[in-house]
Amino acid sequence: RMAVWDEVRRLNEELEMTIFLTTQYLEEADELADRVGIIDRGRLVAEGTPAELKRSVGADVIVARVDGDVSAAAAALDGVDGVDGVEVHGDELTISADDGSATLSPVAVALNGGAVTVRELTLRTPTLDDVFLQLTGGHMAEAGADEVPA
């Protein structure tokens, strides 16, 4: 697979060749494509650069796994610059942020000052998989179901 990626890059860069690539592996599209089109049930539902499409999904997500009073930890994040929202799921806080990189440190400081021990703090940025799932409602079309003729 990596050899194919290298050859696609070589053809594009050295020969200045435009390559039309179809793939169901969105990591591959993100890695290789200057522009991506998302097709759902035979219709083009989005098109743009990988970065543009990922920005359309929305915020970065900071995930904090904690021991202790999770509700108090969520409350400690109220008013932290850059935090757009907090959801609690068991021992995990899912924190929405427009710029997760800039918000990660203030979140860590707020959580360390609270009634919890932070076990894990992770920054997750949107992927093309997230874009696909949002645009298609999270479904893969069944073969032959609701197909739209070309």
PDB file of N, CA and C in Angstrom, residues 50-111:
ATOM      1  N   PRO A  50      -8.955  18.458   1.834  1.00  0.00           N
ATOM      2  CA  PRO A  50      -9.177  17.715   3.074  1.00  0.00           C
ATOM      3  C   PRO A  50      -9.328  18.642   4.290  1.00  0.00           C
ATOM      4  N   ALA A  51      -8.519  19.695   4.363  1.00  0.00           N
ATOM      5  CA  ALA A  51      -8.604  20.630   5.497  1.00  0.00           C
ATOM      6  C   ALA A  51      -9.949  21.347   5.526  1.00  0.00           C
ATOM      7  N   GLU A  52     -10.434  21.795   4.366  1.00  0.00           N
ATOM      8  CA  GLU A  52     -11.737  22.480   4.312  1.00  0.00           C
ATOM      9  C   GLU A  52     -12.857  21.555   4.772  1.00  0.00           C
ATOM     10  N   LEU A  53     -12.826  20.328   4.290  1.00  0.00           N
ATOM     11  CA  LEU A  53     -13.878  19.380   4.658  1.00  0.00           C
ATOM     12  C   LEU A  53     -13.844  19.073   6.153  1.00  0.00           C
ATOM     13  N   LYS A  54     -12.654  18.907   6.709  1.00  0.00           N
ATOM     14  CA  LYS A  54     -12.549  18.610   8.143  1.00  0.00           C
ATOM     15  C   LYS A  54     -13.000  19.798   8.988  1.00  0.00           C
ATOM     16  N   ARG A  55     -12.691  21.017   8.544  1.00  0.00           N
ATOM     17  CA  ARG A  55     -13.162  22.206   9.282  1.00  0.00           C
ATOM     18  C   ARG A  55     -14.684  22.280   9.284  1.00  0.00           C
ATOM     19  N   SER A  56     -15.317  21.772   8.233  1.00  0.00           N
ATOM     20  CA  SER A  56     -16.778  21.842   8.146  1.00  0.00           C
ATOM     21  C   SER A  56     -17.467  20.983   9.200  1.00  0.00           C
ATOM     22  N   VAL A  57     -16.768  20.001   9.725  1.00  0.00           N
ATOM     23  CA  VAL A  57     -17.341  19.121  10.748  1.00  0.00           C
ATOM     24  C   VAL A  57     -17.474  19.853  12.068  1.00  0.00           C
ATOM     25  N   GLY A  58     -16.541  20.763  12.332  1.00  0.00           N
ATOM     26  CA  GLY A  58     -16.647  21.529  13.559  1.00  0.00           C
ATOM     27  C   GLY A  58     -15.418  21.424  14.424  1.00  0.00           C
ATOM     28  N   ALA A  59     -15.671  21.378  15.685  1.00  0.00           N
ATOM     29  CA  ALA A  59     -14.652  21.574  16.701  1.00  0.00           C
ATOM     30  C   ALA A  59     -13.710  20.389  16.856  1.00  0.00           C
ATOM     31  N   ASP A  60     -12.547  20.704  17.416  1.00  0.00           N
ATOM     32  CA  ASP A  60     -11.647  19.675  17.923  1.00  0.00           C
ATOM     33  C   ASP A  60     -12.282  19.127  19.197  1.00  0.00           C
ATOM     34  N   VAL A  61     -11.820  17.962  19.615  1.00  0.00           N
ATOM     35  CA  VAL A  61     -12.341  17.353  20.837  1.00  0.00           C
ATOM     36  C   VAL A  61     -11.169  16.997  21.740  1.00  0.00           C
ATOM     37  N   ILE A  62     -11.280  17.399  22.996  1.00  0.00           N
ATOM     38  CA  ILE A  62     -10.323  16.994  24.019  1.00  0.00           C
ATOM     39  C   ILE A  62     -11.047  15.970  24.881  1.00  0.00           C
ATOM     40  N   VAL A  63     -10.435  14.805  25.046  1.00  0.00           N
ATOM     41  CA  VAL A  63     -11.032  13.757  25.870  1.00  0.00           C
ATOM     42  C   VAL A  63     -10.183  13.619  27.126  1.00  0.00           C
ATOM     43  N   ALA A  64     -10.846  13.741  28.289  1.00  0.00           N
ATOM     44  CA  ALA A  64     -10.161  13.594  29.573  1.00  0.00           C
ATOM     45  C   ALA A  64     -10.762  12.403  30.311  1.00  0.00           C
ATOM     46  N   ARG A  65      -9.924  11.443  30.670  1.00  0.00           N
ATOM     47  CA  ARG A  65     -10.364  10.320  31.513  1.00  0.00           C
ATOM     48  C   ARG A  65      -9.858  10.616  32.916  1.00  0.00           C
ATOM     49  N   VAL A  66     -10.788  10.586  33.863  1.00  0.00           N
ATOM     50  CA  VAL A  66     -10.458  11.046  35.208  1.00  0.00           C
ATOM     51  C   VAL A  66     -10.935  10.070  36.270  1.00  0.00           C
ATOM     52  N   ASP A  67     -10.305  10.138  37.434  1.00  0.00           N
ATOM     53  CA  ASP A  67     -10.761   9.463  38.643  1.00  0.00           C
ATOM     54  C   ASP A  67     -11.232  10.548  39.592  1.00  0.00           C
ATOM     55  N   GLY A  68     -12.394  10.354  40.205  1.00  0.00           N
ATOM     56  CA  GLY A  68     -12.906  11.340  41.147  1.00  0.00           C
ATOM     57  C   GLY A  68     -14.260  11.862  40.721  1.00  0.00           C
ATOM     58  N   ASP A  69     -14.597  13.040  41.191  1.00  0.00           N
ATOM     59  CA  ASP A  69     -15.905  13.655  40.952  1.00  0.00           C
ATOM     60  C   ASP A  69     -15.959  14.261  39.549  1.00  0.00           C
ATOM     61  N   VAL A  70     -16.498  13.488  38.611  1.00  0.00           N
ATOM     62  CA  VAL A  70     -16.520  13.902  37.209  1.00  0.00           C
ATOM     63  C   VAL A  70     -17.396  15.139  37.018  1.00  0.00           C
ATOM     64  N   SER A  71     -18.501  15.230  37.738  1.00  0.00           N
ATOM     65  CA  SER A  71     -19.380  16.400  37.624  1.00  0.00           C
ATOM     66  C   SER A  71     -18.666  17.668  38.078  1.00  0.00           C
ATOM     67  N   ALA A  72     -17.893  17.560  39.150  1.00  0.00           N
ATOM     68  CA  ALA A  72     -17.119  18.714  39.625  1.00  0.00           C
ATOM     69  C   ALA A  72     -16.050  19.093  38.602  1.00  0.00           C
ATOM     70  N   ALA A  73     -15.470  18.095  37.955  1.00  0.00           N
ATOM     71  CA  ALA A  73     -14.467  18.374  36.922  1.00  0.00           C
ATOM     72  C   ALA A  73     -15.101  19.110  35.752  1.00  0.00           C
ATOM     73  N   ALA A  74     -16.296  18.680  35.352  1.00  0.00           N
ATOM     74  CA  ALA A  74     -17.004  19.359  34.257  1.00  0.00           C
ATOM     75  C   ALA A  74     -17.305  20.800  34.641  1.00  0.00           C
ATOM     76  N   ALA A  75     -17.729  21.010  35.881  1.00  0.00           N
ATOM     77  CA  ALA A  75     -18.029  22.365  36.351  1.00  0.00           C
ATOM     78  C   ALA A  75     -16.767  23.228  36.378  1.00  0.00           C
ATOM     79  N   ALA A  76     -15.614  22.618  36.672  1.00  0.00           N
ATOM     80  CA  ALA A  76     -14.352  23.368  36.712  1.00  0.00           C
ATOM     81  C   ALA A  76     -13.974  23.906  35.335  1.00  0.00           C
ATOM     82  N   LEU A  77     -14.546  23.329  34.283  1.00  0.00           N
ATOM     83  CA  LEU A  77     -14.231  23.773  32.923  1.00  0.00           C
ATOM     84  C   LEU A  77     -15.113  24.920  32.450  1.00  0.00           C
ATOM     85  N   ASP A  78     -16.166  25.246  33.233  1.00  0.00           N
ATOM     86  CA  ASP A  78     -17.009  26.396  32.884  1.00  0.00           C
ATOM     87  C   ASP A  78     -16.154  27.658  32.888  1.00  0.00           C
ATOM     88  N   GLY A  79     -16.216  28.408  31.815  1.00  0.00           N
ATOM     89  CA  GLY A  79     -15.488  29.659  31.737  1.00  0.00           C
ATOM     90  C   GLY A  79     -14.048  29.538  31.268  1.00  0.00           C
ATOM     91  N   VAL A  80     -13.563  28.315  31.034  1.00  0.00           N
ATOM     92  CA  VAL A  80     -12.198  28.170  30.512  1.00  0.00           C
ATOM     93  C   VAL A  80     -12.195  28.642  29.060  1.00  0.00           C
ATOM     94  N   ASP A  81     -11.286  29.564  28.747  1.00  0.00           N
ATOM     95  CA  ASP A  81     -11.197  30.098  27.383  1.00  0.00           C
ATOM     96  C   ASP A  81     -11.010  28.974  26.378  1.00  0.00           C
ATOM     97  N   GLY A  82     -11.815  29.004  25.323  1.00  0.00           N
ATOM     98  CA  GLY A  82     -11.695  28.031  24.252  1.00  0.00           C
ATOM     99  C   GLY A  82     -12.595  26.825  24.381  1.00  0.00           C
ATOM    100  N   VAL A  83     -13.156  26.591  25.570  1.00  0.00           N
ATOM    101  CA  VAL A  83     -14.051  25.447  25.769  1.00  0.00           C
ATOM    102  C   VAL A  83     -15.446  25.832  25.303  1.00  0.00           C
ATOM    103  N   ASP A  84     -15.948  25.090  24.306  1.00  0.00           N
ATOM    104  CA  ASP A  84     -17.277  25.367  23.756  1.00  0.00           C
ATOM    105  C   ASP A  84     -18.366  24.517  24.385  1.00  0.00           C
ATOM    106  N   GLY A  85     -18.003  23.395  24.966  1.00  0.00           N
ATOM    107  CA  GLY A  85     -18.990  22.516  25.574  1.00  0.00           C
ATOM    108  C   GLY A  85     -18.316  21.326  26.220  1.00  0.00           C
ATOM    109  N   VAL A  86     -19.008  20.725  27.198  1.00  0.00           N
ATOM    110  CA  VAL A  86     -18.478  19.563  27.915  1.00  0.00           C
ATOM    111  C   VAL A  86     -19.593  18.540  28.057  1.00  0.00           C
ATOM    112  N   GLU A  87     -19.291  17.296  27.719  1.00  0.00           N
ATOM    113  CA  GLU A  87     -20.221  16.190  27.929  1.00  0.00           C
ATOM    114  C   GLU A  87     -19.549  15.181  28.847  1.00  0.00           C
ATOM    115  N   VAL A  88     -20.340  14.576  29.741  1.00  0.00           N
ATOM    116  CA  VAL A  88     -19.821  13.574  30.674  1.00  0.00           C
ATOM    117  C   VAL A  88     -20.339  12.207  30.253  1.00  0.00           C
ATOM    118  N   HIS A  89     -19.423  11.250  30.144  1.00  0.00           N
ATOM    119  CA  HIS A  89     -19.759   9.864  29.813  1.00  0.00           C
ATOM    120  C   HIS A  89     -18.959   8.970  30.755  1.00  0.00           C
ATOM    121  N   GLY A  90     -19.583   8.551  31.852  1.00  0.00           N
ATOM    122  CA  GLY A  90     -18.872   7.724  32.826  1.00  0.00           C
ATOM    123  C   GLY A  90     -17.719   8.493  33.433  1.00  0.00           C
ATOM    124  N   ASP A  91     -16.501   7.958  33.282  1.00  0.00           N
ATOM    125  CA  ASP A  91     -15.310   8.621  33.832  1.00  0.00           C
ATOM    126  C   ASP A  91     -14.612   9.495  32.791  1.00  0.00           C
ATOM    127  N   GLU A  92     -15.335   9.823  31.736  1.00  0.00           N
ATOM    128  CA  GLU A  92     -14.738  10.545  30.619  1.00  0.00           C
ATOM    129  C   GLU A  92     -15.453  11.868  30.372  1.00  0.00           C
ATOM    130  N   LEU A  93     -14.669  12.909  30.145  1.00  0.00           N
ATOM    131  CA  LEU A  93     -15.190  14.213  29.744  1.00  0.00           C
ATOM    132  C   LEU A  93     -14.845  14.417  28.275  1.00  0.00           C
ATOM    133  N   THR A  94     -15.838  14.778  27.476  1.00  0.00           N
ATOM    134  CA  THR A  94     -15.617  15.111  26.075  1.00  0.00           C
ATOM    135  C   THR A  94     -15.786  16.615  25.957  1.00  0.00           C
ATOM    136  N   ILE A  95     -14.708  17.296  25.616  1.00  0.00           N
ATOM    137  CA  ILE A  95     -14.658  18.756  25.643  1.00  0.00           C
ATOM    138  C   ILE A  95     -14.507  19.274  24.215  1.00  0.00           C
ATOM    139  N   SER A  96     -15.472  20.068  23.750  1.00  0.00           N
ATOM    140  CA  SER A  96     -15.416  20.654  22.408  1.00  0.00           C
ATOM    141  C   SER A  96     -14.640  21.961  22.463  1.00  0.00           C
ATOM    142  N   ALA A  97     -13.777  22.155  21.453  1.00  0.00           N
ATOM    143  CA  ALA A  97     -12.966  23.377  21.386  1.00  0.00           C
ATOM    144  C   ALA A  97     -12.680  23.698  19.928  1.00  0.00           C
ATOM    145  N   ASP A  98     -12.830  24.975  19.562  1.00  0.00           N
ATOM    146  CA  ASP A  98     -12.514  25.373  18.188  1.00  0.00           C
ATOM    147  C   ASP A  98     -11.039  25.166  17.873  1.00  0.00           C
ATOM    148  N   ASP A  99     -10.170  25.458  18.826  1.00  0.00           N
ATOM    149  CA  ASP A  99      -8.730  25.274  18.650  1.00  0.00           C
ATOM    150  C   ASP A  99      -8.220  24.425  19.802  1.00  0.00           C
ATOM    151  N   GLY A 100      -8.273  23.122  19.612  1.00  0.00           N
ATOM    152  CA  GLY A 100      -7.903  22.191  20.670  1.00  0.00           C
ATOM    153  C   GLY A 100      -6.479  22.348  21.147  1.00  0.00           C
ATOM    154  N   SER A 101      -5.559  22.661  20.240  1.00  0.00           N
ATOM    155  CA  SER A 101      -4.148  22.826  20.626  1.00  0.00           C
ATOM    156  C   SER A 101      -3.976  23.957  21.632  1.00  0.00           C
ATOM    157  N   ALA A 102      -4.661  25.067  21.394  1.00  0.00           N
ATOM    158  CA  ALA A 102      -4.557  26.220  22.292  1.00  0.00           C
ATOM    159  C   ALA A 102      -5.329  26.001  23.588  1.00  0.00           C
ATOM    160  N   THR A 103      -6.341  25.152  23.557  1.00  0.00           N
ATOM    161  CA  THR A 103      -7.220  24.951  24.711  1.00  0.00           C
ATOM    162  C   THR A 103      -6.730  23.838  25.628  1.00  0.00           C
ATOM    163  N   LEU A 104      -5.872  22.970  25.128  1.00  0.00           N
ATOM    164  CA  LEU A 104      -5.430  21.803  25.892  1.00  0.00           C
ATOM    165  C   LEU A 104      -4.781  22.182  27.223  1.00  0.00           C
ATOM    166  N   SER A 105      -3.866  23.145  27.217  1.00  0.00           N
ATOM    167  CA  SER A 105      -3.183  23.539  28.462  1.00  0.00           C
ATOM    168  C   SER A 105      -4.131  24.141  29.489  1.00  0.00           C
ATOM    169  N   PRO A 106      -5.003  25.106  29.115  1.00  0.00           N
ATOM    170  CA  PRO A 106      -5.946  25.631  30.104  1.00  0.00           C
ATOM    171  C   PRO A 106      -6.880  24.554  30.672  1.00  0.00           C
ATOM    172  N   VAL A 107      -7.257  23.578  29.851  1.00  0.00           N
ATOM    173  CA  VAL A 107      -8.098  22.475  30.337  1.00  0.00           C
ATOM    174  C   VAL A 107      -7.326  21.656  31.364  1.00  0.00           C
ATOM    175  N   ALA A 108      -6.072  21.342  31.071  1.00  0.00           N
ATOM    176  CA  ALA A 108      -5.250  20.567  32.005  1.00  0.00           C
ATOM    177  C   ALA A 108      -5.095  21.296  33.335  1.00  0.00           C
ATOM    178  N   VAL A 109      -4.860  22.598  33.280  1.00  0.00           N
ATOM    179  CA  VAL A 109      -4.709  23.395  34.507  1.00  0.00           C
ATOM    180  C   VAL A 109      -6.007  23.376  35.312  1.00  0.00           C
ATOM    181  N   ALA A 110      -7.145  23.579  34.643  1.00  0.00           N
ATOM    182  CA  ALA A 110      -8.439  23.597  35.338  1.00  0.00           C
ATOM    183  C   ALA A 110      -8.742  22.243  35.976  1.00  0.00           C
ATOM    184  N   LEU A 111      -8.447  21.164  35.272  1.00  0.00           N
ATOM    185  CA  LEU A 111      -8.725  19.834  35.820  1.00  0.00           C
ATOM    186  C   LEU A 111      -7.792  19.486  36.969  1.00  0.00           C
TER     187      LEU A 111
END
